[in-house]
CSV table of C-alpha atoms and ligand atoms in Angstrom, one decimal:
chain,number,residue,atom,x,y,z
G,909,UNK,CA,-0.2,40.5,169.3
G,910,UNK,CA,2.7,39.2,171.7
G,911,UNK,CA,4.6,35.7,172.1
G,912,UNK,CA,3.0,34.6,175.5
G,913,UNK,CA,6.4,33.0,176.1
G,914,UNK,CA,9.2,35.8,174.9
G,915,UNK,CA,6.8,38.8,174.4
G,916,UNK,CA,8.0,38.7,170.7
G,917,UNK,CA,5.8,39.6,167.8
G,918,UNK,CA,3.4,36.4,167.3
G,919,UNK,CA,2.8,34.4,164.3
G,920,UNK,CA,-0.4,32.6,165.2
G,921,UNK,CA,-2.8,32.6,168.3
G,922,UNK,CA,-4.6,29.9,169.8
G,923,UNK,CA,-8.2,30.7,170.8
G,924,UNK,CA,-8.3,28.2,173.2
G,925,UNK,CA,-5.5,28.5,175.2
G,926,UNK,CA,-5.7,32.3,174.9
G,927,UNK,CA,-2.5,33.2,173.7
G,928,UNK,CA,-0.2,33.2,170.7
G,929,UNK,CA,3.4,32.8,170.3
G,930,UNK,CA,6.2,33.7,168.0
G,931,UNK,CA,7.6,30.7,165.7
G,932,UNK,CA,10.3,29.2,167.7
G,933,UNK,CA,7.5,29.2,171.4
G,934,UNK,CA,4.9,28.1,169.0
G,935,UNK,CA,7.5,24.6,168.2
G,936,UNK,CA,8.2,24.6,172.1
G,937,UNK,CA,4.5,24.7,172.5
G,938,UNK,CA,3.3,22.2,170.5
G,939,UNK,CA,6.5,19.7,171.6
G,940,UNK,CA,5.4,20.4,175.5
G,941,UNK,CA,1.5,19.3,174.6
G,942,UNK,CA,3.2,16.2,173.1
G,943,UNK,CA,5.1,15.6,175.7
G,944,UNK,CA,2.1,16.3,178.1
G,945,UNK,CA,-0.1,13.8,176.4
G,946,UNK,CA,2.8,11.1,176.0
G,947,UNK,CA,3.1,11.6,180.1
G,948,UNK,CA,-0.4,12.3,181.4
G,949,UNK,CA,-1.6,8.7,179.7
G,950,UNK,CA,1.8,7.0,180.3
G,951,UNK,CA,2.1,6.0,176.6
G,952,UNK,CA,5.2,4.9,176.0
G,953,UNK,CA,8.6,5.0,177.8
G,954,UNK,CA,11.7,6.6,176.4
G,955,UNK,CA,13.3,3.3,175.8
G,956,UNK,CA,10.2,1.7,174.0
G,957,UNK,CA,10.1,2.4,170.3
G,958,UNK,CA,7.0,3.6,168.6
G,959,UNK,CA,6.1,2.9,164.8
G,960,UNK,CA,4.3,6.4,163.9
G,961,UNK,CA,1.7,5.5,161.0
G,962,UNK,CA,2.2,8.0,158.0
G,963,UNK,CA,-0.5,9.3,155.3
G,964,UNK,CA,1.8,11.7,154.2
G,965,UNK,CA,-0.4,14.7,155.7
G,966,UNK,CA,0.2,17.1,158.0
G,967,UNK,CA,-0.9,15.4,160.9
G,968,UNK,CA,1.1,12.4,161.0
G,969,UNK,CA,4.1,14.2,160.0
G,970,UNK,CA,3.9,16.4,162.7
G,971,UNK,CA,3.2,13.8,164.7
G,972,UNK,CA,7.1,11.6,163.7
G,973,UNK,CA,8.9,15.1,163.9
G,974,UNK,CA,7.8,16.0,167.1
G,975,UNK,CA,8.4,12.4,168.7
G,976,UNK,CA,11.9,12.4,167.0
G,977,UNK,CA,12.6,16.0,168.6
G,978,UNK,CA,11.7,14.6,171.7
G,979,UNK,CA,14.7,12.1,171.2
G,980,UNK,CA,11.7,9.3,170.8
G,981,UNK,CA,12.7,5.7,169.0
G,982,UNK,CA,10.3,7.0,166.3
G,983,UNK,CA,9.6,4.9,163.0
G,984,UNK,CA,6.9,5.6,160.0
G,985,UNK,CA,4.8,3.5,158.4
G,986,UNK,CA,3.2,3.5,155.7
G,987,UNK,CA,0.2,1.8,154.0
G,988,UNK,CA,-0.1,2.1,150.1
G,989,UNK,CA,-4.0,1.8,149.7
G,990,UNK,CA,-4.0,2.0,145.6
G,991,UNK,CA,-6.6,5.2,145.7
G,992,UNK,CA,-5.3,6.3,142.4
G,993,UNK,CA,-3.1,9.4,142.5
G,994,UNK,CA,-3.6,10.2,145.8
G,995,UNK,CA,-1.9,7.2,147.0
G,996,UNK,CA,0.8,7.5,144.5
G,997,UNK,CA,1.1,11.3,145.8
G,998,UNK,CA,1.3,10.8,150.1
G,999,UNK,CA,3.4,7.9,149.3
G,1000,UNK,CA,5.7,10.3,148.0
G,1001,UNK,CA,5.7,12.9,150.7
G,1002,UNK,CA,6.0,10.1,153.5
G,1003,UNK,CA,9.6,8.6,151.5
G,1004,UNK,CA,10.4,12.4,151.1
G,1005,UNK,CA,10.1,13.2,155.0
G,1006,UNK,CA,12.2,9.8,155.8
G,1007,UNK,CA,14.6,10.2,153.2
G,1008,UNK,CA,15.3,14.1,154.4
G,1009,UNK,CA,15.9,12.5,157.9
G,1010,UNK,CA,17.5,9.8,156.9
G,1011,UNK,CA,14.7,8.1,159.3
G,1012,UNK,CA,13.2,4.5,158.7
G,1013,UNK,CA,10.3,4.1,156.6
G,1014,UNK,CA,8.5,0.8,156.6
G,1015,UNK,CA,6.1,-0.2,153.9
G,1016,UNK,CA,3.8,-2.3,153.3
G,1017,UNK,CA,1.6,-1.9,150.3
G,1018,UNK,CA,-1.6,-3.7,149.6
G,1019,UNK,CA,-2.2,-4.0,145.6
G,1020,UNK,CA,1.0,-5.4,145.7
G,1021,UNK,CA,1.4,-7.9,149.1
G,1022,UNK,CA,-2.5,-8.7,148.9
G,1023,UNK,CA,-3.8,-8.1,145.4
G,1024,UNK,CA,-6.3,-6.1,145.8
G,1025,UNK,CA,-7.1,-2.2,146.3
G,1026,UNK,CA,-9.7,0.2,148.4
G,1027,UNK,CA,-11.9,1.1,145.9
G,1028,UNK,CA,-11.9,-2.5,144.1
G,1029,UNK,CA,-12.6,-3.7,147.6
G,1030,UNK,CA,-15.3,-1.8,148.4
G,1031,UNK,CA,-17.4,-2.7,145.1
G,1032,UNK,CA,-16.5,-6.2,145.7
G,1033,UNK,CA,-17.6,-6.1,149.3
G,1034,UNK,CA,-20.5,-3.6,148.9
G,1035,UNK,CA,-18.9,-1.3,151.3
G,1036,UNK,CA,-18.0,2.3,151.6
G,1037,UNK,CA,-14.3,2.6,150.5
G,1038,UNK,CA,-13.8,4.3,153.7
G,1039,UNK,CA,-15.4,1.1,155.7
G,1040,UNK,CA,-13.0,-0.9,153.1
G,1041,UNK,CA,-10.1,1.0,154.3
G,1042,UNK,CA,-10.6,1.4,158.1
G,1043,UNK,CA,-10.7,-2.3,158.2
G,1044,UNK,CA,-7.6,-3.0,155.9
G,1045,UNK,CA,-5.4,0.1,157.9
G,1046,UNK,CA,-6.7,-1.3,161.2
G,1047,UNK,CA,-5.5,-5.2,160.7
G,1048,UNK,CA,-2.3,-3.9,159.0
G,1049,UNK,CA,-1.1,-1.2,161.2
G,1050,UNK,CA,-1.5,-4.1,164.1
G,1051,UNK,CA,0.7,-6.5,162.2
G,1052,UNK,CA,3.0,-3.9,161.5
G,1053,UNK,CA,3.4,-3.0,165.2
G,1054,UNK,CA,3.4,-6.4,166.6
G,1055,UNK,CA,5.5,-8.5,164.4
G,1056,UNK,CA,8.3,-5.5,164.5
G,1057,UNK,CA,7.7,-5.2,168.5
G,1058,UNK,CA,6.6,-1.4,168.2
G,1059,UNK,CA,3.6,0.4,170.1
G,1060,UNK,CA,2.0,1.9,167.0
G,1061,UNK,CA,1.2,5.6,167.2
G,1062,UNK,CA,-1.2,7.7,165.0
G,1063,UNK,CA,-1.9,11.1,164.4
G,1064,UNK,CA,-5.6,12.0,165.5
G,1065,UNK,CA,-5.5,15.1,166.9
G,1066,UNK,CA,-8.1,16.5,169.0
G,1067,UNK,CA,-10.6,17.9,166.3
G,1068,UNK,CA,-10.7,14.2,164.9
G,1069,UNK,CA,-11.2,12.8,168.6
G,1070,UNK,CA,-13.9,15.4,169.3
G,1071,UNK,CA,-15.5,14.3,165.9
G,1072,UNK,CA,-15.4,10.6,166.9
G,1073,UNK,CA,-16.8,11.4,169.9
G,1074,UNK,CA,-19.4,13.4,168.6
G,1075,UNK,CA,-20.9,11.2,166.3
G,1076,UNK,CA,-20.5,8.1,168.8
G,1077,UNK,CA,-22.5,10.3,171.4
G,1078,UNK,CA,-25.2,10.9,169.4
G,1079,UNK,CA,-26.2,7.3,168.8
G,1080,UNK,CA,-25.1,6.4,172.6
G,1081,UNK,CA,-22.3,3.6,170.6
G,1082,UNK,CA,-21.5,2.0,173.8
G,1083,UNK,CA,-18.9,-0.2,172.0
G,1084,UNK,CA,-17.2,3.0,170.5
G,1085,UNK,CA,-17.4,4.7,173.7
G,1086,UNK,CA,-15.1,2.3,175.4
G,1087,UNK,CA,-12.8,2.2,172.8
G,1088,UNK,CA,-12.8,5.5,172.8
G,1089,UNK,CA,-9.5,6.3,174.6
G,1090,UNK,CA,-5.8,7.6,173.8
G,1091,UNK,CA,-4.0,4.9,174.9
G,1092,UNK,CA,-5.5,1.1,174.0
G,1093,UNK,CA,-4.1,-1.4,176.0
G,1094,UNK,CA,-1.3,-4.4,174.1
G,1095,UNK,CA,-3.0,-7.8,174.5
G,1096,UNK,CA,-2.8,-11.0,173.4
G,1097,UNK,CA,-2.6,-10.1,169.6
G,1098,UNK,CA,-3.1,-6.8,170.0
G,1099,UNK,CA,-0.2,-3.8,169.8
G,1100,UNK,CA,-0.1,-0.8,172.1
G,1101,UNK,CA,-1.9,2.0,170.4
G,1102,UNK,CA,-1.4,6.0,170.8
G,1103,UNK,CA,-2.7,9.1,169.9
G,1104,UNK,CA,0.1,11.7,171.1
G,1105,UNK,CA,-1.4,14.4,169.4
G,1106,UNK,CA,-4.3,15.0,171.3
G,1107,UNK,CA,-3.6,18.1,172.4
G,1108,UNK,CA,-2.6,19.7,169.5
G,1109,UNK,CA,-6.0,20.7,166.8
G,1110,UNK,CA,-5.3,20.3,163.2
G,1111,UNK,CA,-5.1,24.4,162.5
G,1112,UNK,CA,-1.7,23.8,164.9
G,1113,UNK,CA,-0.1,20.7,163.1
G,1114,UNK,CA,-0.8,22.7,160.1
G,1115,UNK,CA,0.9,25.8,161.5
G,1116,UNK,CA,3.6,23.2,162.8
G,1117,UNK,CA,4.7,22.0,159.3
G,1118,UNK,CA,4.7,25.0,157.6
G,1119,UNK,CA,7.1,26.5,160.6
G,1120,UNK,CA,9.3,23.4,160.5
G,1121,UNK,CA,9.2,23.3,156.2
G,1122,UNK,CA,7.5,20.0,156.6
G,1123,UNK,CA,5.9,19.4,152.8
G,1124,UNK,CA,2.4,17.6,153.2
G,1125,UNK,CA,0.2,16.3,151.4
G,1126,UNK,CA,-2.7,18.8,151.2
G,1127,UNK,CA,-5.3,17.4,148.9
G,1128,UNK,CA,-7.6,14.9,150.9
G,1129,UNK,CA,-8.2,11.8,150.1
G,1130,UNK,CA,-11.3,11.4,147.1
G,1131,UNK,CA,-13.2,9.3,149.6
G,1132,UNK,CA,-13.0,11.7,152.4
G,1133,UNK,CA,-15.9,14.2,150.5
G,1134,UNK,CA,-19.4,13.6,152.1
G,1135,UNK,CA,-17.6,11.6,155.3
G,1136,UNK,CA,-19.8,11.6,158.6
G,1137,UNK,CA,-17.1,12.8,160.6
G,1138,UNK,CA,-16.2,15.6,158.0
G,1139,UNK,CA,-19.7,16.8,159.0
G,1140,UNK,CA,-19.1,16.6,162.4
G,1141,UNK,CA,-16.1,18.2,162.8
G,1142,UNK,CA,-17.7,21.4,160.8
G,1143,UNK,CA,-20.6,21.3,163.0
G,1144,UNK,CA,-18.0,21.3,166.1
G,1145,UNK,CA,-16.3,24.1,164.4
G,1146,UNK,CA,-18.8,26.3,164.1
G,1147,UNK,CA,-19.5,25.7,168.0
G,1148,UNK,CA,-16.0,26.2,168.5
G,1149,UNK,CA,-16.2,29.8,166.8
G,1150,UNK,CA,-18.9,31.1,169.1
G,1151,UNK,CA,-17.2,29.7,172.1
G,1152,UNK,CA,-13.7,28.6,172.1
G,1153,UNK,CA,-12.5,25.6,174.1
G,1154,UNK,CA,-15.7,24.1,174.0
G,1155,UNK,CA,-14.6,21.1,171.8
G,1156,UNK,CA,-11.5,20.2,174.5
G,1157,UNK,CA,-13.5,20.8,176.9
G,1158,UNK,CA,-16.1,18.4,175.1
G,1159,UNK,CA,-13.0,15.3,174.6
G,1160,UNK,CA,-11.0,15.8,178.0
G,1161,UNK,CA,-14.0,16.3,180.1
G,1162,UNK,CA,-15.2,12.9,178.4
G,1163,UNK,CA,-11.7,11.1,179.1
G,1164,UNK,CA,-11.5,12.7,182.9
G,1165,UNK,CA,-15.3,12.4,183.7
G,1166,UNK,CA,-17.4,9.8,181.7
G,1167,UNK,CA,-14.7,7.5,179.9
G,1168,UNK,CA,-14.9,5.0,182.9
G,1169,UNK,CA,-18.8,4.7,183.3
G,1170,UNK,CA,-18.0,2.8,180.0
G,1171,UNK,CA,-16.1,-0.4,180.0
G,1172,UNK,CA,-12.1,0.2,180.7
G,1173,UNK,CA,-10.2,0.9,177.2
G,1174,UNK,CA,-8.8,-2.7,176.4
G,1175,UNK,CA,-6.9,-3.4,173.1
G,1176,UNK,CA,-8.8,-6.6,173.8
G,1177,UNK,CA,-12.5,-7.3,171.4
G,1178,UNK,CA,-14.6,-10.0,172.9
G,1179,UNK,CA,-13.7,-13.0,175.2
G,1180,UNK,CA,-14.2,-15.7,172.4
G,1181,UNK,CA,-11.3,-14.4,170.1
G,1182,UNK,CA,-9.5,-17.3,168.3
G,1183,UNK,CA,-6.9,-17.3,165.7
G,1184,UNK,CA,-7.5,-16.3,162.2
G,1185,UNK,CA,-7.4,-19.5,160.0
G,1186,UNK,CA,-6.0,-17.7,157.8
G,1187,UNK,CA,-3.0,-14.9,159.4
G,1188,UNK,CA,-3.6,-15.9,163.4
G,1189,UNK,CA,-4.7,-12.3,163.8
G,1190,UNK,CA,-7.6,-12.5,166.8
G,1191,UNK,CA,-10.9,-13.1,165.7
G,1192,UNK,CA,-14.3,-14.2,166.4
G,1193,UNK,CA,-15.0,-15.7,162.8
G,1194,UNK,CA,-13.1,-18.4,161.6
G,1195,UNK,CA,-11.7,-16.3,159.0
G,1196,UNK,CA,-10.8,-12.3,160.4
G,1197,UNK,CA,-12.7,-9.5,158.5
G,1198,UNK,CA,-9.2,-8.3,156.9
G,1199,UNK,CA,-8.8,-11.7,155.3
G,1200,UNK,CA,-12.4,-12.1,154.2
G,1201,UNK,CA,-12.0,-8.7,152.6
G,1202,UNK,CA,-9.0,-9.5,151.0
G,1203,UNK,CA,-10.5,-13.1,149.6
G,1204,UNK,CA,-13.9,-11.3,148.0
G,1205,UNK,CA,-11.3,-8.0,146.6
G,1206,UNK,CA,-8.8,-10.2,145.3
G,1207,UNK,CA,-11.0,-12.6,143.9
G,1208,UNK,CA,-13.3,-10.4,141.6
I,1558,Q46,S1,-7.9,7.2,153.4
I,1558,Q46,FE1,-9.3,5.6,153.7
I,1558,Q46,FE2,-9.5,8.0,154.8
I,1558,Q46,FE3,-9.6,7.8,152.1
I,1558,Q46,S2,-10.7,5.8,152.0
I,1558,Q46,FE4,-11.6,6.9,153.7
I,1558,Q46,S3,-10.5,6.1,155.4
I,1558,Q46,S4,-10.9,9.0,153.4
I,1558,Q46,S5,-8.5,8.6,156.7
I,1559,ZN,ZN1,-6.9,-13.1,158.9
């Protein structure tokens, strides 16, 4: 097996593009789909400065490398959840990844700022943790990005967007359907949102940290055992096996094709939004869901 770039010995192949590369084209590779996805969906701008959320795993680390390679204004952020050790653990990995960079970290961490934590709030609230903590990373990742005056970046890559999809396709979920796009929109209360890692699957960001000595978090999160899109993302795989491509073709044939029979992506909810009584966040309760969580969590 040859380097498709150099025609030296290759380290890994990717089924989908048919081809492989050695180390150093694999690096170029994976910073030219970033690039690709940050121009093709006019993401962000080279002067803009993007606030990269971090878990600690390999995606989103991959994810602030590549955009700092690229000679990106990239920031982390990171949300301390208070899931036990696992929090404690990707905590440590994203400082470890800033501090060996000397890049900024900012962090914002909820047992301590809000006085409550993802499993305590999802007993209080009857919820699934992961419900609990979509909700909680959602609102703060915002605030994060919008006071700072950042366009907030994540690190789904395309096996999680072909998972989303997926599972919103099979129960026709209009609502996730338009939402469903790499690039949402800044409105009024609302930060610019990106997924530059689109093109890359998670077997390559993988492949990408262990080539660039990246150290990850590997263990998943506790909650993350029996999640729907866990399911779907194995049932994509297996697809995937018998015919590779299938789940890009799947995602980008969506966003070229279908994406715009749905409404256009907006970072905007409903018309009726008004201010959070609470933290002015954009809402169509008096009180936003994040605060309302945060009042029953904190309150048991
Ligand atoms: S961190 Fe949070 Fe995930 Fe853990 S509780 Fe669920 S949503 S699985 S990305
Ligand atoms: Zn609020």
């Amino acid at each position: 097996m040859k380097c498709r770039r150099c025609r030296e010995p290759a380290v890994i192949d990717i089924r989908r593009h048919n081809a492989a590369f050695c180390g150093p084209c694999f690096l170029h590779h994976c910073r030219e789909q970033v690039r690709r996805a940050i121009d093709d969906y006019a993401m962000f701008g080279a002067d803009e400065r993007v606030l990269v959320a971090v878990s600690g795993g390999k995606d989103s680390l991959a994810l602030w490398d590549i955009l700092l390679g690229l000679g990106y204004h990239a920031d982390g952020l990171y949300v301390g959840l208070g899931i036990g050790e696992y929090s404690d653990a990707s905590g440590e990995h994203a400082r470890a990844f800033a501090g060996e960079r000397q890049a900024r970290l900012v962090e914002v961490d909820i047992p301590a700022e809000y006085g409550f934590d993802i499993p305590g709030a999802a007993v209080a609230t009857h919820r699934v943790p992961c419900s609990a903590c979509g909700l909680s990373k959602g609102h703060l990742f915002n605030k994060a990005a919008l006071d700072r005056g950042y366009v907030l970046g994540t690190g789904h890559n395309v096996d999680d967007e072909a998972a989303v999809l997926f599972g919103s396709v099979l129960r026709w979920g209009a609502e996730f359907l338009s939402r469903q796009h790499p690039v949402l929109r800044a409105s009024d209360g609302f930060a610019r949102k990106v997924k530059p890692l689109i093109r890359l699957g998670e077997r390559e960001t993988a492949a990408y940290c262990v080539l660039r000595g990246i150290d990850y978090i590997v263990e998943e999160c506790p909650n993350a055992v029996g999640n729907k899109h866990l399911g779907y993302k194995e049932q994509l795989n297996a697809i995937e096996e018998q015919s590779p491509g299938t789940k890009a073709a799947f995602y980008f044939g969506f966003l070229d094709r279908v994406s715009s029979l749905f409404s256009p992506p907006a970072g905007s909810g409903p018309a009726d939004l008004r201010p959070c009584a609470s933290c002015g966040a954009p809402t169509t309760s008096p009180v936003c869901a994040f605060c309302s969580l945060a009042a029953r969590a904190g309150a048991r």
